[in-house]
Coordinates of C-alpha atoms (C1' of nucleotides) in Angstrom, one line a residue:
Chain A
M1 CA -5.3 -75.5 -27.5
S2 CA -4.6 -79.0 -28.9
D3 CA -1.1 -80.0 -27.9
E4 CA -0.7 -82.4 -25.5
P5 CA 1.5 -81.9 -22.6
T6 CA 4.3 -83.9 -23.9
T7 CA 6.0 -85.9 -21.1
D8 CA 9.2 -85.2 -20.8
G9 CA 11.7 -84.8 -23.4
R10 CA 14.0 -83.1 -21.4
R11 CA 15.2 -85.8 -18.8
T12 CA 18.7 -85.3 -20.1
A13 CA 18.7 -81.7 -19.7
D14 CA 22.1 -80.7 -17.8
R15 CA 21.9 -81.0 -14.0
D16 CA 23.2 -77.8 -13.2
F17 CA 20.4 -76.2 -15.1
E18 CA 17.7 -78.4 -13.2
V19 CA 19.1 -77.3 -10.0
D20 CA 18.8 -73.7 -10.9
L21 CA 15.3 -74.1 -11.9
D22 CA 14.2 -75.8 -8.5
D23 CA 16.0 -72.6 -6.7
V24 CA 13.7 -70.2 -8.9
L25 CA 10.6 -72.1 -8.7
E26 CA 10.1 -73.1 -5.3
D27 CA 10.6 -72.0 -1.8
D28 CA 12.5 -75.3 -1.2
E29 CA 12.6 -76.6 2.2
D30 CA 16.1 -78.2 2.4
G31 CA 17.3 -80.2 5.3
D32 CA 18.4 -83.9 4.5
E33 CA 18.1 -85.4 7.9
G34 CA 15.4 -84.8 10.3
L35 CA 13.6 -82.5 7.9
F36 CA 11.3 -80.8 10.6
D37 CA 13.7 -81.1 13.4
D38 CA 15.9 -78.5 12.5
L39 CA 13.3 -76.1 11.5
L40 CA 11.7 -76.6 14.8
S41 CA 14.5 -76.3 17.0
G42 CA 15.7 -73.1 15.3
E43 CA 14.8 -69.9 17.3
P44 CA 11.7 -68.9 15.7
I45 CA 11.6 -65.5 14.7
F46 CA 7.9 -65.0 13.9
E47 CA 5.1 -64.8 16.6
N48 CA 2.3 -64.5 14.1
K49 CA 3.2 -64.0 10.6
E50 CA -0.3 -63.7 9.4
V51 CA -0.2 -59.9 10.3
L52 CA 2.2 -59.1 7.7
R53 CA 0.4 -60.7 4.8
P54 CA -1.7 -58.3 2.4
S55 CA -4.8 -60.1 3.0
Y56 CA -4.9 -59.3 6.7
T57 CA -7.2 -56.5 7.8
P58 CA -5.6 -54.8 10.9
H59 CA -7.9 -53.1 13.3
E60 CA -6.0 -50.1 13.5
L61 CA -4.6 -48.1 10.4
P62 CA -2.1 -45.5 11.6
H63 CA -2.2 -42.2 9.7
R64 CA -5.6 -43.1 8.1
K65 CA -7.8 -41.7 10.9
D66 CA -8.9 -38.9 8.8
Q67 CA -10.1 -41.0 5.9
I68 CA -11.7 -43.6 8.0
N69 CA -13.6 -41.1 10.2
N70 CA -14.7 -39.4 7.0
M71 CA -15.8 -42.5 5.7
A72 CA -17.7 -43.5 8.8
T73 CA -19.5 -40.0 8.8
I74 CA -21.0 -40.8 5.3
L75 CA -21.9 -44.3 6.0
V76 CA -23.6 -43.7 9.4
A77 CA -26.7 -42.9 7.1
A78 CA -26.9 -46.7 6.4
L79 CA -27.7 -47.3 10.1
R80 CA -30.4 -45.1 10.3
G81 CA -31.9 -46.8 7.3
E82 CA -31.0 -44.0 4.8
T83 CA -29.0 -44.0 1.8
P84 CA -25.3 -42.9 2.2
S85 CA -24.0 -40.9 -0.4
N86 CA -21.8 -42.7 -2.9
I87 CA -18.1 -42.6 -2.2
L88 CA -14.9 -42.6 -4.4
I89 CA -11.7 -43.3 -3.0
Y90 CA -8.5 -42.6 -4.6
G91 CA -4.9 -43.6 -3.8
K92 CA -2.0 -45.4 -5.1
T93 CA -1.5 -49.0 -4.4
G94 CA -0.5 -49.9 -0.8
T95 CA -1.8 -46.7 0.6
G96 CA -4.5 -48.6 2.7
K97 CA -7.3 -47.8 0.7
T98 CA -8.6 -51.4 0.6
A99 CA -7.5 -52.2 3.9
S100 CA -9.5 -48.8 5.4
A101 CA -12.7 -49.4 3.4
K102 CA -12.8 -53.0 4.6
F103 CA -12.2 -52.1 8.0
V104 CA -15.0 -49.6 7.8
S105 CA -17.4 -52.0 6.2
Q106 CA -16.9 -54.4 9.0
E107 CA -17.5 -52.0 11.5
L108 CA -20.6 -51.1 9.6
E109 CA -21.9 -54.5 9.4
R110 CA -21.1 -55.4 13.2
T111 CA -22.8 -52.2 14.3
S112 CA -25.8 -53.0 12.1
Q113 CA -26.2 -56.3 13.8
K114 CA -26.1 -54.8 17.1
Y115 CA -28.8 -52.4 16.6
D116 CA -30.6 -55.0 14.1
V117 CA -30.6 -52.6 11.2
P118 CA -30.3 -54.7 7.7
C119 CA -27.3 -53.3 6.1
E120 CA -24.5 -55.1 4.2
V121 CA -21.3 -54.5 2.3
E122 CA -20.6 -56.3 -0.7
Y123 CA -16.9 -56.4 -1.9
I124 CA -16.1 -56.9 -5.6
N125 CA -12.6 -56.8 -7.0
C126 CA -12.9 -55.5 -10.3
E127 CA -9.5 -56.8 -11.5
V128 CA -10.8 -60.1 -11.1
T129 CA -14.4 -59.5 -11.9
D130 CA -13.7 -57.2 -14.7
T131 CA -16.9 -56.9 -17.0
Q132 CA -20.3 -55.8 -16.5
Y133 CA -21.8 -59.1 -16.7
R134 CA -19.7 -60.7 -14.2
V135 CA -19.9 -57.7 -11.7
L136 CA -23.7 -58.0 -11.8
A137 CA -24.1 -61.8 -11.9
Q138 CA -21.6 -62.0 -8.8
L139 CA -23.8 -59.3 -7.0
A140 CA -26.8 -61.1 -8.1
N141 CA -25.5 -64.5 -6.6
T142 CA -24.5 -63.4 -3.4
F143 CA -27.7 -61.5 -2.7
I144 CA -29.8 -64.5 -4.1
A145 CA -27.8 -66.8 -1.6
Q146 CA -28.4 -64.4 0.9
N147 CA -32.1 -64.5 0.1
R148 CA -32.2 -68.2 0.3
A149 CA -30.8 -68.2 3.8
F150 CA -33.0 -65.6 4.7
V151 CA -35.9 -67.8 3.5
D152 CA -34.6 -70.8 5.4
E153 CA -34.5 -68.9 8.6
R154 CA -38.1 -67.6 8.1
V155 CA -39.3 -70.8 7.5
E156 CA -37.5 -72.2 10.5
E157 CA -39.3 -69.5 12.5
L158 CA -42.5 -70.2 11.1
R159 CA -42.4 -73.9 11.7
D160 CA -41.4 -73.3 15.3
L161 CA -44.5 -71.3 15.4
R162 CA -46.4 -73.6 14.1
E163 CA -45.2 -76.1 16.5
A164 CA -45.8 -73.9 19.4
A165 CA -49.4 -73.4 18.0
E166 CA -50.2 -77.1 18.4
D167 CA -49.9 -76.7 22.3
D168 CA -51.2 -73.4 22.6
P169 CA -53.0 -71.6 19.6
S170 CA -52.7 -68.2 21.4
V171 CA -49.1 -67.8 20.2
L172 CA -50.3 -67.1 16.8
E173 CA -51.7 -63.9 17.8
S174 CA -49.3 -62.5 20.1
D175 CA -46.4 -63.0 18.0
D176 CA -44.0 -60.3 18.9
D177 CA -41.2 -60.9 16.5
N178 CA -43.3 -60.9 13.5
D179 CA -41.7 -58.2 11.5
D180 CA -43.8 -58.6 8.3
H181 CA -46.9 -57.7 10.3
L182 CA -48.5 -60.9 9.1
D183 CA -51.1 -62.4 11.5
F184 CA -52.1 -66.1 11.0
D185 CA -55.4 -66.9 12.1
S186 CA -54.8 -70.6 11.8
P187 CA -52.0 -73.1 11.8
E188 CA -53.0 -73.7 8.2
A189 CA -52.3 -70.2 7.5
V190 CA -48.9 -70.7 8.7
D191 CA -48.3 -73.8 6.5
E192 CA -49.6 -71.8 3.5
H193 CA -47.3 -69.0 4.1
V194 CA -44.4 -71.4 4.5
E195 CA -45.2 -73.0 1.3
A196 CA -45.3 -69.8 -0.4
L197 CA -42.0 -68.8 0.9
L198 CA -40.4 -72.0 -0.3
E199 CA -42.2 -71.7 -4.0
E200 CA -40.4 -68.3 -4.0
K201 CA -37.2 -69.8 -2.9
A202 CA -37.3 -72.5 -5.8
E203 CA -37.3 -69.4 -8.0
M204 CA -33.9 -68.3 -6.8
D205 CA -31.6 -69.9 -9.1
D206 CA -28.1 -68.6 -9.5
V207 CA -27.2 -66.6 -12.6
P208 CA -24.8 -68.7 -14.6
M209 CA -21.6 -67.5 -15.4
T210 CA -22.2 -66.8 -19.3
G211 CA -25.1 -67.0 -21.5
W212 CA -27.8 -64.6 -20.4
P213 CA -28.4 -61.1 -21.9
T214 CA -26.9 -58.4 -19.7
D215 CA -30.2 -56.9 -18.6
R216 CA -31.8 -60.1 -17.5
V217 CA -28.9 -60.5 -15.2
Y218 CA -29.3 -57.0 -14.1
A219 CA -33.1 -57.7 -13.4
R220 CA -32.3 -60.8 -11.4
F221 CA -29.7 -58.7 -9.5
F222 CA -32.5 -55.9 -9.0
E223 CA -35.0 -58.1 -7.6
A224 CA -32.6 -60.0 -5.3
V225 CA -31.6 -56.7 -3.8
D226 CA -35.1 -55.5 -3.2
Y227 CA -36.4 -58.9 -1.9
V228 CA -36.1 -57.7 1.6
E229 CA -35.6 -54.2 3.2
R230 CA -31.8 -53.3 3.6
V231 CA -29.0 -51.0 2.8
A232 CA -26.6 -52.5 0.4
V233 CA -23.4 -51.0 0.2
I234 CA -21.3 -52.2 -2.8
M235 CA -17.7 -51.7 -2.8
L236 CA -16.0 -51.8 -6.1
D237 CA -12.2 -52.1 -5.7
E238 CA -9.9 -50.9 -8.8
I239 CA -13.0 -49.7 -10.2
D240 CA -10.8 -47.9 -12.9
K241 CA -10.1 -51.1 -14.3
L242 CA -13.8 -52.2 -14.7
V243 CA -14.5 -48.7 -16.7
E244 CA -11.4 -49.2 -18.7
K245 CA -12.4 -52.6 -19.8
S246 CA -16.2 -52.2 -20.1
G247 CA -17.2 -48.8 -19.9
D248 CA -19.4 -47.1 -17.5
D249 CA -22.7 -48.7 -18.1
T250 CA -22.4 -50.8 -15.0
L251 CA -22.0 -47.8 -12.9
Y252 CA -24.7 -45.9 -14.5
N253 CA -27.1 -48.8 -13.9
L254 CA -25.9 -49.1 -10.3
S255 CA -26.1 -45.5 -9.8
R256 CA -29.8 -45.1 -11.1
M257 CA -31.1 -48.0 -9.2
N258 CA -32.2 -46.5 -6.2
S259 CA -34.9 -44.5 -7.9
E260 CA -36.6 -47.8 -8.9
L261 CA -35.9 -49.8 -5.9
E262 CA -38.9 -50.3 -3.3
N263 CA -37.6 -51.9 -0.2
S264 CA -34.0 -51.2 -0.3
R265 CA -31.2 -48.9 -1.1
V266 CA -27.8 -49.3 -2.6
S267 CA -24.7 -47.1 -2.3
I268 CA -21.5 -47.5 -4.0
I269 CA -18.0 -47.1 -2.9
G270 CA -15.8 -46.9 -5.7
I271 CA -12.0 -47.4 -5.1
S272 CA -9.4 -46.2 -7.8
N273 CA -5.7 -46.1 -8.2
D274 CA -6.0 -43.5 -10.8
L275 CA -7.0 -40.0 -10.0
K276 CA -8.1 -39.1 -13.8
F277 CA -10.5 -42.3 -14.3
T278 CA -13.7 -40.1 -13.9
D279 CA -12.7 -38.3 -17.2
F280 CA -13.9 -41.0 -19.1
L281 CA -17.2 -41.4 -17.2
D282 CA -20.8 -40.2 -18.3
P283 CA -21.3 -36.8 -16.5
R284 CA -24.1 -38.1 -14.6
V285 CA -22.5 -41.0 -13.6
K286 CA -19.4 -39.1 -12.5
S287 CA -21.7 -36.6 -10.3
S288 CA -24.0 -39.3 -8.7
L289 CA -20.6 -41.7 -8.1
G290 CA -18.4 -38.9 -6.8
E291 CA -20.8 -37.4 -4.3
E292 CA -17.9 -38.1 -1.9
E293 CA -14.5 -38.2 -2.5
I294 CA -11.7 -39.2 -0.3
V295 CA -8.0 -39.2 -1.0
F296 CA -5.5 -41.7 0.3
P297 CA -2.1 -40.0 -0.2
P298 CA 1.1 -42.1 -0.2
Y299 CA 2.8 -42.9 3.2
D300 CA 6.0 -41.2 3.5
A301 CA 9.1 -42.9 5.1
N302 CA 8.1 -42.0 8.6
Q303 CA 4.4 -43.1 8.4
L304 CA 5.7 -46.5 6.8
R305 CA 7.9 -47.0 9.9
D306 CA 5.2 -46.6 12.3
I307 CA 3.2 -49.1 10.3
L308 CA 6.0 -51.6 10.3
Q309 CA 6.6 -50.9 14.0
H310 CA 3.2 -51.4 14.9
R311 CA 2.6 -54.9 13.0
S312 CA 6.1 -56.1 13.8
E313 CA 5.2 -56.1 17.5
V314 CA 2.5 -58.6 17.0
A315 CA 4.3 -60.5 14.1
F316 CA 7.7 -61.0 15.6
K317 CA 9.2 -62.2 18.7
E318 CA 10.8 -59.7 20.9
D319 CA 14.0 -58.8 19.8
A320 CA 14.0 -60.6 16.5
L321 CA 14.6 -57.5 14.6
S322 CA 17.9 -55.8 14.6
E323 CA 17.6 -51.8 14.8
D324 CA 18.0 -50.8 11.3
V325 CA 15.4 -53.5 9.7
I326 CA 12.3 -51.3 10.0
P327 CA 13.8 -48.1 8.9
L328 CA 15.5 -49.9 6.0
C329 CA 12.1 -51.4 5.0
A330 CA 10.3 -48.3 5.1
A331 CA 12.9 -46.5 3.0
F332 CA 12.7 -49.1 0.2
A333 CA 9.0 -49.0 0.1
A334 CA 9.1 -45.3 0.4
Q335 CA 10.7 -45.3 -3.0
E336 CA 8.2 -47.4 -4.3
H337 CA 5.6 -44.5 -4.1
G338 CA 5.2 -45.3 -0.3
D339 CA 3.6 -48.6 -0.9
A340 CA 2.8 -50.1 2.5
R341 CA 2.0 -53.6 1.2
R342 CA 5.5 -53.6 -0.4
A343 CA 7.1 -52.6 3.0
L344 CA 5.1 -55.4 4.7
D345 CA 6.0 -57.8 2.1
L346 CA 9.7 -56.8 2.5
L347 CA 9.6 -57.4 6.4
R348 CA 7.9 -60.7 5.9
T349 CA 10.1 -62.1 3.4
A350 CA 13.5 -60.8 5.2
G351 CA 12.0 -62.5 8.3
E352 CA 11.5 -65.7 6.2
L353 CA 15.0 -65.4 4.8
A354 CA 16.2 -65.0 8.2
E355 CA 14.3 -68.2 9.4
R356 CA 15.7 -70.2 6.7
D357 CA 19.0 -69.4 7.8
Q358 CA 18.6 -70.4 11.3
S359 CA 19.3 -67.1 12.3
D360 CA 17.3 -65.7 15.5
S361 CA 17.3 -62.4 14.3
V362 CA 16.5 -60.3 11.1
T363 CA 19.3 -58.3 9.6
E364 CA 19.8 -55.4 7.2
E365 CA 21.3 -58.0 4.9
N366 CA 18.2 -60.0 5.0
V367 CA 16.1 -57.0 4.1
R368 CA 18.4 -56.5 1.0
R369 CA 18.1 -60.0 -0.3
A370 CA 14.4 -59.9 0.2
Q371 CA 14.1 -56.9 -1.9
D372 CA 15.9 -58.9 -4.8
K373 CA 13.6 -62.1 -3.9
I374 CA 10.3 -60.2 -4.1
E375 CA 11.3 -58.9 -7.4
L376 CA 12.3 -62.3 -8.8
D377 CA 9.3 -64.0 -7.5
R378 CA 7.1 -61.5 -9.0
V379 CA 8.7 -62.1 -12.3
V380 CA 8.7 -65.6 -12.0
E381 CA 5.1 -66.0 -11.2
V382 CA 4.0 -63.6 -14.0
V383 CA 5.8 -65.3 -16.6
R384 CA 4.9 -68.6 -15.3
T385 CA 1.2 -67.8 -15.7
L386 CA 1.3 -66.0 -19.0
P387 CA -0.6 -67.7 -21.8
T388 CA 1.2 -69.6 -24.3
Q389 CA 1.0 -67.4 -27.1
S390 CA 2.6 -64.5 -24.7
K391 CA 5.2 -67.2 -23.8
L392 CA 6.2 -67.8 -27.3
V393 CA 6.4 -64.2 -28.0
L394 CA 8.5 -63.4 -24.9
Y395 CA 10.7 -66.2 -25.7
A396 CA 11.4 -64.9 -29.0
I397 CA 12.8 -61.7 -27.5
L398 CA 14.6 -63.7 -25.2
L399 CA 16.3 -65.4 -28.2
L400 CA 17.2 -62.3 -29.7
E401 CA 18.6 -60.9 -26.5
D402 CA 20.6 -64.1 -26.2
N403 CA 22.1 -63.6 -29.5
G404 CA 23.1 -60.2 -28.5
V405 CA 20.6 -58.2 -30.2
H406 CA 19.4 -55.5 -28.0
N407 CA 16.3 -53.0 -28.7
V408 CA 14.8 -55.4 -30.8
N409 CA 12.0 -54.3 -33.1
T410 CA 8.5 -55.7 -33.9
G411 CA 9.4 -57.1 -37.1
E412 CA 12.2 -59.1 -35.8
V413 CA 10.4 -60.7 -33.0
Y414 CA 7.4 -61.5 -35.3
N415 CA 9.9 -63.4 -37.6
I416 CA 11.5 -65.3 -34.6
Y417 CA 7.9 -66.0 -33.1
K418 CA 6.6 -67.4 -36.4
T419 CA 9.3 -70.0 -36.8
L420 CA 8.9 -70.9 -33.0
C421 CA 5.4 -71.4 -33.7
D422 CA 6.0 -73.5 -36.9
E423 CA 8.4 -75.7 -35.2
L424 CA 6.2 -76.0 -32.1
D425 CA 3.1 -76.8 -34.2
A426 CA 1.2 -73.8 -32.5
D427 CA -1.2 -71.2 -34.1
V428 CA 0.6 -68.5 -35.5
L429 CA -1.2 -65.2 -34.5
T430 CA -1.2 -62.2 -36.8
Q431 CA 1.4 -59.6 -36.2
R432 CA -1.5 -57.1 -35.1
R433 CA -2.4 -59.4 -32.2
V434 CA 1.6 -59.8 -31.3
T435 CA 1.7 -56.0 -30.8
D436 CA -0.8 -56.4 -28.4
L437 CA 0.7 -59.2 -26.7
I438 CA 4.0 -57.0 -26.7
S439 CA 2.1 -54.2 -25.2
E440 CA 0.9 -56.4 -22.5
L441 CA 4.2 -57.8 -21.6
D442 CA 5.4 -54.3 -21.5
M443 CA 2.5 -53.3 -19.1
L444 CA 3.5 -56.2 -17.0
G445 CA 7.0 -54.9 -16.7
I446 CA 8.5 -57.8 -18.2
V447 CA 10.0 -56.0 -21.5
N448 CA 10.1 -52.4 -22.1
A449 CA 8.6 -51.6 -25.3
V450 CA 9.0 -47.7 -26.8
V451 CA 7.5 -46.6 -30.1
V452 CA 10.5 -44.9 -31.9
S453 CA 10.7 -43.6 -35.3
K454 CA 13.9 -44.5 -37.6
G455 CA 13.1 -42.1 -39.9
R456 CA 13.3 -43.6 -43.3
Y457 CA 13.5 -47.1 -41.9
G458 CA 9.9 -47.0 -40.5
R459 CA 8.3 -46.7 -37.2
T460 CA 8.4 -49.6 -34.6
K461 CA 8.3 -50.5 -31.3
E462 CA 11.9 -50.7 -29.8
I463 CA 11.8 -53.6 -27.3
S464 CA 14.1 -54.6 -24.6
L465 CA 13.9 -57.4 -21.9
S466 CA 13.6 -55.8 -18.5
V467 CA 14.0 -59.1 -16.3
P468 CA 17.0 -61.4 -15.9
V469 CA 17.4 -63.6 -18.9
E470 CA 18.4 -66.9 -17.4
E471 CA 15.8 -66.8 -14.7
T472 CA 13.1 -66.2 -17.3
E473 CA 14.3 -68.6 -19.9
A474 CA 14.3 -71.2 -17.0
V475 CA 10.6 -70.6 -16.3
L476 CA 9.7 -70.6 -20.0
E477 CA 11.0 -73.8 -20.4
A478 CA 9.4 -75.3 -17.5
D479 CA 6.1 -75.0 -19.4
S480 CA 5.2 -78.5 -20.7
R481 CA 3.7 -76.9 -23.8
L482 CA 7.2 -75.3 -24.6
S483 CA 9.1 -78.2 -23.4
D484 CA 10.4 -79.1 -27.3
I485 CA 11.6 -75.8 -27.4
E486 CA 15.1 -76.8 -26.7
N487 CA 15.1 -78.8 -29.8
V488 CA 13.6 -75.9 -31.7
T489 CA 16.2 -73.5 -31.0
P490 CA 18.9 -74.8 -33.3
F491 CA 16.5 -74.0 -36.3
V492 CA 16.0 -70.4 -35.0
Q493 CA 19.6 -70.1 -34.4
A494 CA 20.0 -71.1 -37.8
R495 CA 18.0 -68.1 -39.0
F496 CA 20.5 -65.7 -37.4
D497 CA 23.2 -66.9 -39.7
N498 CA 21.6 -65.7 -42.8
Chain B
dC1 C1' 10.7 -29.8 -48.3
dG2 C1' 8.5 -34.0 -49.5
dT3 C1' 8.5 -38.8 -49.5
dC4 C1' 7.9 -43.0 -47.7
dC5 C1' 9.3 -47.0 -44.4
dA6 C1' 7.6 -50.2 -41.0
dC7 C1' 5.0 -50.8 -38.1
dC8 C1' 1.1 -48.5 -34.5
dG9 C1' -3.4 -48.6 -33.0
dG10 C1' -8.5 -48.0 -33.7
dA11 C1' -12.8 -50.1 -35.6
dA12 C1' -15.5 -53.4 -37.4
dC13 C1' -15.9 -57.8 -37.8
dC14 C1' -15.8 -63.2 -37.3
dA15 C1' -15.4 -67.8 -34.6
dT16 C1' -16.1 -69.9 -30.4
dG17 C1' -18.0 -71.6 -26.4
dG18 C1' -21.4 -70.8 -22.9
dG19 C1' -26.4 -70.6 -22.1
dC20 C1' -31.8 -69.8 -22.4
dC21 C1' -36.2 -70.3 -24.4
dG22 C1' -40.0 -72.6 -27.0
Chain C
dC1 C1' -33.3 -79.1 -31.7
dG2 C1' -32.8 -74.8 -33.6
dG3 C1' -32.9 -69.9 -32.9
dC4 C1' -31.5 -66.8 -30.3
dC5 C1' -28.7 -64.3 -26.5
dC6 C1' -24.0 -63.1 -24.4
dA7 C1' -18.7 -62.3 -23.9
dT8 C1' -14.0 -63.2 -25.2
dG9 C1' -10.2 -63.2 -28.0
dG10 C1' -8.7 -63.3 -32.4
dT11 C1' -8.7 -61.5 -37.3
dT12 C1' -8.8 -58.2 -41.4
dC13 C1' -8.7 -53.7 -43.1
dC14 C1' -6.8 -49.4 -43.1
dG15 C1' -5.7 -44.7 -42.1
dG16 C1' -1.8 -42.6 -39.4
dT17 C1' 2.6 -41.1 -38.4
dG18 C1' 8.0 -39.2 -36.7
dG19 C1' 11.8 -38.4 -39.0
dA20 C1' 16.1 -39.9 -41.9
dC21 C1' 17.0 -39.7 -46.4
dG22 C1' 17.2 -37.8 -50.8

DNA sequence: CGTCCACCGGAACCATGGGCCG
DNA sequence: CGGCCCATGGTTCCGGTGGACG
């Protein structure tokens, strides 16, 4: 993109609007005198907010005992040095899949340390790392890094040994923590070994983010895993996204690795939102991956209440919640296919709102407002981080909506989009591409696009905005690359008149 | 009925930007 | 360096299509 961030042609934008914008964009901490004093003196509501964040992995997951035990039973094999069956985990968002899996893997790694069995879990989120190349590269890099650390450790050990040998050569023979069964007959032999190790280490470069042939990355990864004896559990979260975007090659490669590995074993845990995603898989992959399947059903309102109860005891000060807060959060989230993450979000946001009001307890009202806020925040965030072209498309839709045209069709949007691009000096994408962008917006839940046939008058997408107009507009106009847009709108407006 | 609109959406194909290797 | 590999995101091309209209 060649357009400079044009500093700022909109200083004169009307004040009301600016205020609005700030409200939308930031969690503004207002308080004009003694900024922090007020906030500090206010009755604190939270004891420990972390517990309510999605990133937190709880030690106890209510109503997930069965699934967890199930996983554990399968994975103990790793602690015996055998290859555990591959596992597929199904369940909608916020049903505790990831949390449970992470919990189990933590336990697994902990136990493996206790008994000194080499066993590791690698977590990969396939929504972020969504191509074969990237998955392999990331895996390769973590293992390579580990191997380097391993070599360092070993070298350290040997140097100590060497040191000791200076004083008392007998340590060389009676070395009991010698796991490679190497015997050194002289201090020089130790040196040599160290030398060799360091040479190997020098070979262990990271895989670059892009550029290599995939099979080479694969080879590198293979080598890295096999470097020491271990069981590697690879956890692929949102595995359906990976399959969707880049096919099942990755899974195929991973699942047949075991037959060729000398020292180590790999086992895969796939986590999926989509029950049917195995339909697209090669039957071989399907059967090897789905050796064990575990389903996480959605929580019902009661279970959600338990979870919230559980966490709120840690998260909040005593008596900070009024009676109906938790049931209400649970009820809202239960409507949303039993999403626990949502429930926790709701509770946390409600707490934050109460806190900001300097109130000492969270009320039902806070929860309702939290519900709105979360939705708005989500939209703002999504829209803000949209690529420029998508923003333009969205803006076009917005403009149409502004002018009272509802259920717009692709052609109209494309026309407006074109004029917008012209005025802003941006590249104009083809209609084909714009269709895709619209579909993306649809999937993000920002617009609603349905293909309808208008008989004689063709077949098109009927598009309508599913987010509040003003807020969205504010966010779009906050983008520096679109900052000239206000000067442009008159031109577009003119188009409507003919 | 058949026609035919105005776009959908798959597939094949380019352009770009990253990187390796000799 | 030039020749090669790769992924990504865009473009070109084009067959496909639901249903109001004649």
